Amino acid sequence: MMTLNSKVIGLIAGQGDLPPQIIDRCQAQGDQIVAIAFENQTPPETVSSIPHIWLKLGAVDALLTYLRSQNVTHIVMAGGIKRPSLSELSLDWTGTKLLAKMGLMSLGDDGVLTAIIKYLEEKGFTVIGADELLDDLLMPQKCLTTVQPSETEMNDIQIARQVLSKLGEADIGQALVIQQGLILGVEAIEGTENLINRVQSYRREGGKPILVKMAKPQQNLKADLPTIGLQTVEQCINNKFAGIAVEAGKTQILKQDEAVALANKEKIFIFGF
């Protein structure tokens, strides 16, 4: 776990459980932290306990001004952000120049994140990954549950890894659902939760489906790691999945103790490959 001492952390906060976890850990350690929250994106309760500012996604000048006014030295991006259309960005002049310079709208999600990180680093900030603040965040390379994948399920996981590796090269999805060698669905813009719901009508009789997630080859791990958590486990249980397999060292597992306890109770596996 990273100790930042007198450094000031600027949290670029999206949705989900990760931003509150980072805030709680920083407060417990006495680290200074402020947040940048985005209108129609960040839940208000996420940032209510710390100094923060509300901005539109395209307000780059205001973002930089706030970071400097708070003496921020390190930036961490955490939580999901729904990618807006160009008309929703409300770009200021600096944002417009950045978009034109880097061709952001022609890039995939990973290219956009990499370009933004590069820009912030050029402005003198150190961008860190959430895992540098939360030492228990990343999935280990093992099965966390008492139930383990069967030989057939391990074969499905291997097929899924090969497929996701190829899809990732094209900046498509981080997840898929597989059952008995058949790909029931691939994650697109809808996200993992909707993927799990969508594939229910495609499942076959027999063995249960498996959710598999892994990072794309070009993915910027400082800003956008694949993520599972308690809600993922609950949804897989409700939809009668056999388990969840994710890439070790490159996947965030939120509320790990609770997620594993629930998986053990309901007899599904959580496996890190």
Coordinates of C-alpha atoms in Angstrom, one line a residue:
M1 CA 0.0 0.0 0.0
M2 CA 1.3 3.5 -0.9
T3 CA 1.9 6.0 1.8
L4 CA 1.5 9.5 0.6
N5 CA 2.5 11.4 3.8
S6 CA 2.0 15.1 3.2
K7 CA 0.9 14.7 -0.5
V8 CA -2.7 15.8 -1.4
I9 CA -4.8 13.3 -3.3
G10 CA -7.3 14.5 -5.9
L11 CA -10.0 11.9 -6.5
I12 CA -11.7 12.0 -9.9
A13 CA -14.8 10.3 -8.7
G14 CA -17.2 8.2 -10.7
Q15 CA -19.9 5.7 -9.7
G16 CA -19.8 2.5 -7.7
D17 CA -18.2 1.3 -4.5
L18 CA -14.5 2.1 -5.2
P19 CA -14.5 5.9 -4.7
P20 CA -16.0 5.6 -1.2
Q21 CA -13.5 2.9 -0.3
I22 CA -10.6 5.2 -1.3
I23 CA -12.0 8.1 0.7
D24 CA -12.5 5.9 3.8
R25 CA -8.9 4.5 3.5
C26 CA -7.3 8.0 3.0
Q27 CA -9.3 9.4 6.0
A28 CA -8.3 6.5 8.2
Q29 CA -4.6 7.0 7.3
G30 CA -4.8 10.8 7.7
D31 CA -4.1 11.5 4.0
Q32 CA -5.5 14.7 2.6
I33 CA -8.0 14.1 -0.1
V34 CA -10.3 16.2 -2.2
A35 CA -12.7 15.2 -5.0
I36 CA -13.8 16.2 -8.4
A37 CA -17.4 15.2 -8.9
F38 CA -19.2 15.3 -12.3
E39 CA -22.8 16.4 -12.8
N40 CA -25.1 13.5 -13.7
Q41 CA -22.3 11.0 -13.1
T42 CA -21.1 11.0 -9.5
P43 CA -23.5 10.1 -6.7
P44 CA -23.7 13.1 -4.3
E45 CA -23.2 10.9 -1.2
T46 CA -19.9 9.7 -2.5
V47 CA -18.1 13.0 -2.0
S48 CA -20.2 14.6 0.8
S49 CA -17.7 13.9 3.5
I50 CA -14.7 15.6 1.9
P51 CA -13.9 18.9 0.1
H52 CA -15.1 18.7 -3.5
I53 CA -16.2 20.5 -6.6
W54 CA -19.0 19.8 -9.1
L55 CA -18.0 20.1 -12.7
K56 CA -19.3 19.2 -16.2
L57 CA -17.1 16.6 -17.8
G58 CA -15.7 19.0 -20.4
A59 CA -14.7 21.7 -17.9
V60 CA -10.9 21.2 -18.1
D61 CA -9.9 24.7 -17.1
A62 CA -12.0 24.6 -14.0
L63 CA -10.7 21.1 -13.2
L64 CA -7.0 22.3 -13.4
T65 CA -7.8 25.5 -11.4
Y66 CA -9.4 23.5 -8.6
L67 CA -6.6 20.9 -8.4
R68 CA -4.0 23.6 -8.1
S69 CA -6.1 25.6 -5.6
Q70 CA -6.1 22.6 -3.4
N71 CA -2.4 21.9 -3.8
V72 CA -3.1 18.5 -5.3
T73 CA 0.0 16.5 -6.1
H74 CA -1.4 13.0 -6.9
I75 CA -4.5 12.1 -8.9
V76 CA -6.5 8.8 -8.7
M77 CA -9.4 8.0 -11.1
A78 CA -12.0 5.7 -9.6
G79 CA -15.5 4.6 -10.4
G80 CA -17.4 4.3 -13.6
I81 CA -18.1 7.2 -15.9
K82 CA -20.7 6.9 -18.6
R83 CA -19.0 8.0 -21.8
P84 CA -21.0 11.1 -23.0
S85 CA -21.7 12.2 -26.6
L86 CA -19.8 15.2 -27.9
S87 CA -22.8 17.4 -27.3
E88 CA -23.0 16.3 -23.6
L89 CA -19.4 17.2 -22.9
S90 CA -19.9 21.0 -22.7
L91 CA -16.2 21.5 -23.6
D92 CA -14.5 24.7 -22.6
W93 CA -11.7 26.2 -24.7
T94 CA -9.0 24.1 -23.1
G95 CA -11.1 20.9 -23.5
T96 CA -11.7 21.8 -27.1
K97 CA -8.0 22.2 -27.8
L98 CA -7.2 19.0 -26.0
L99 CA -9.8 17.1 -28.0
A100 CA -8.4 18.5 -31.2
K101 CA -4.8 17.9 -30.3
M102 CA -5.3 14.2 -29.2
G103 CA -8.2 13.3 -31.4
L104 CA -10.1 12.0 -28.4
M105 CA -13.3 11.3 -30.2
S106 CA -11.5 9.0 -32.7
L107 CA -10.0 6.9 -29.9
G108 CA -11.5 4.0 -28.0
D109 CA -12.1 4.2 -24.3
D110 CA -8.6 3.1 -23.4
G111 CA -7.0 5.6 -25.8
V112 CA -9.1 8.4 -24.3
L113 CA -8.0 7.5 -20.7
T114 CA -4.4 7.2 -21.7
A115 CA -4.6 10.6 -23.4
I116 CA -6.2 12.2 -20.3
I117 CA -3.6 10.7 -18.0
K118 CA -0.8 11.9 -20.3
Y119 CA -2.3 15.4 -20.3
L120 CA -2.5 15.5 -16.4
E121 CA 1.0 14.3 -16.1
E122 CA 2.2 16.9 -18.5
K123 CA 0.6 19.5 -16.2
G124 CA 2.7 18.3 -13.3
F125 CA 0.4 15.8 -11.5
T126 CA 1.3 12.2 -10.6
V127 CA -1.4 9.9 -11.7
I128 CA -1.7 6.7 -9.5
G129 CA -3.8 3.6 -9.7
A130 CA -6.4 2.8 -7.0
D131 CA -4.5 -0.3 -6.1
E132 CA -1.6 1.9 -4.9
L133 CA -4.0 3.2 -2.2
L134 CA -5.8 0.0 -1.4
D135 CA -3.4 -2.9 -0.9
D136 CA -6.2 -5.5 -0.8
L137 CA -7.9 -4.4 -4.0
L138 CA -6.5 -6.7 -6.7
M139 CA -7.6 -10.2 -7.3
P140 CA -4.9 -12.8 -6.3
Q141 CA -4.0 -15.7 -8.6
K142 CA -6.0 -18.5 -6.9
C143 CA -9.6 -19.6 -6.1
L144 CA -10.9 -17.5 -3.2
T145 CA -13.9 -19.8 -2.5
T146 CA -14.3 -23.3 -1.2
V147 CA -16.1 -24.3 -4.4
Q148 CA -13.5 -24.6 -7.2
P149 CA -14.1 -24.7 -11.0
S150 CA -14.5 -28.2 -12.4
E151 CA -12.4 -29.5 -15.3
T152 CA -15.2 -28.6 -17.8
E153 CA -15.5 -25.1 -16.3
M154 CA -11.7 -24.6 -16.4
N155 CA -11.9 -25.4 -20.1
D156 CA -14.6 -22.8 -20.6
I157 CA -12.5 -20.2 -18.7
Q158 CA -9.6 -21.0 -21.1
I159 CA -11.8 -20.5 -24.2
A160 CA -13.1 -17.2 -22.7
R161 CA -9.6 -15.9 -22.1
Q162 CA -8.6 -16.5 -25.7
V163 CA -11.7 -14.8 -27.0
L164 CA -11.4 -11.8 -24.7
S165 CA -7.7 -11.4 -25.6
K166 CA -8.7 -11.1 -29.3
L167 CA -11.7 -8.8 -28.6
G168 CA -9.5 -6.6 -26.3
E169 CA -7.2 -5.9 -29.2
A170 CA -10.1 -4.2 -30.9
D171 CA -11.1 -2.3 -27.6
I172 CA -14.3 -4.3 -27.2
G173 CA -15.5 -5.3 -23.8
Q174 CA -13.8 -6.6 -20.7
A175 CA -16.2 -9.5 -20.0
L176 CA -18.2 -12.3 -21.5
V177 CA -20.5 -15.1 -20.4
I178 CA -19.7 -18.7 -21.5
Q179 CA -21.5 -22.0 -21.0
Q180 CA -20.3 -25.4 -22.2
G181 CA -18.0 -23.8 -24.7
L182 CA -20.6 -21.4 -26.1
I183 CA -20.2 -17.7 -25.8
L184 CA -23.6 -16.5 -24.7
G185 CA -22.8 -12.8 -24.7
V186 CA -19.9 -10.2 -24.9
E187 CA -19.9 -7.0 -22.9
A188 CA -20.4 -3.9 -25.0
I189 CA -21.3 -0.4 -23.8
E190 CA -24.1 -1.7 -21.6
G191 CA -21.7 -2.9 -18.8
T192 CA -21.4 -6.2 -17.0
E193 CA -24.7 -6.0 -15.0
N194 CA -26.7 -5.7 -18.2
L195 CA -24.6 -8.4 -19.9
I196 CA -25.5 -10.9 -17.2
N197 CA -29.2 -10.0 -17.5
R198 CA -29.2 -10.1 -21.3
V199 CA -27.7 -13.6 -21.7
Q200 CA -30.4 -15.3 -19.6
S201 CA -32.6 -16.1 -22.7
Y202 CA -29.6 -17.7 -24.5
R203 CA -28.5 -20.2 -21.8
R204 CA -28.6 -23.9 -22.5
E205 CA -29.7 -26.9 -20.4
G206 CA -27.0 -28.5 -18.4
G207 CA -23.9 -26.8 -17.0
K208 CA -24.2 -23.3 -15.6
P209 CA -22.8 -20.2 -17.2
I210 CA -19.6 -18.5 -16.1
L211 CA -18.8 -14.8 -16.0
V212 CA -15.2 -14.1 -17.2
K213 CA -13.4 -10.7 -17.1
M214 CA -9.9 -9.6 -18.0
A215 CA -8.1 -6.5 -18.9
K216 CA -7.6 -5.6 -22.6
P217 CA -4.0 -5.8 -23.8
Q218 CA -3.7 -2.0 -24.2
Q219 CA -5.7 -1.1 -21.1
N220 CA -4.4 1.8 -19.0
L221 CA -4.3 0.1 -15.5
K222 CA -4.0 3.5 -13.7
A223 CA -7.5 4.4 -14.5
D224 CA -9.7 1.5 -15.7
L225 CA -9.3 -1.9 -14.2
P226 CA -11.9 -4.6 -14.7
T227 CA -14.0 -4.8 -11.5
I228 CA -16.2 -7.2 -9.7
G229 CA -17.7 -7.0 -6.2
L230 CA -20.5 -7.9 -3.9
Q231 CA -23.2 -6.8 -6.4
T232 CA -21.6 -8.9 -9.1
V233 CA -21.7 -12.0 -6.9
E234 CA -25.3 -11.3 -5.9
Q235 CA -26.3 -11.0 -9.6
C236 CA -24.5 -14.2 -10.6
I237 CA -26.2 -16.1 -7.8
N238 CA -29.6 -14.7 -8.7
N239 CA -29.0 -15.7 -12.3
K240 CA -27.8 -19.2 -11.4
F241 CA -24.2 -18.9 -12.6
A242 CA -21.5 -21.4 -11.7
G243 CA -19.0 -18.7 -10.8
I244 CA -16.8 -15.8 -11.8
A245 CA -13.3 -16.0 -13.2
V246 CA -11.2 -12.9 -13.5
E247 CA -7.6 -12.0 -14.4
A248 CA -5.4 -11.9 -11.3
G249 CA -3.4 -8.8 -10.6
K250 CA -5.4 -6.7 -13.1
T251 CA -8.9 -7.0 -11.7
Q252 CA -10.4 -5.1 -8.7
I253 CA -12.5 -7.0 -6.3
L254 CA -14.6 -4.7 -4.1
K255 CA -15.8 -5.7 -0.7
Q256 CA -13.8 -8.8 -1.0
D257 CA -14.5 -10.4 2.3
E258 CA -18.3 -10.0 1.9
A259 CA -18.2 -11.2 -1.7
V260 CA -16.3 -14.3 -0.8
A261 CA -18.5 -15.1 2.2
L262 CA -21.7 -14.8 0.0
A263 CA -20.1 -16.9 -2.7
N264 CA -19.2 -19.6 -0.2
K265 CA -22.7 -19.6 1.2
E266 CA -24.3 -20.0 -2.2
K267 CA -21.7 -22.4 -3.5
I268 CA -20.4 -20.5 -6.5
F269 CA -16.7 -19.9 -7.2
I270 CA -14.5 -16.8 -7.5
F271 CA -11.4 -17.7 -9.4
G272 CA -8.3 -15.6 -10.3
F273 CA -6.4 -16.9 -13.4

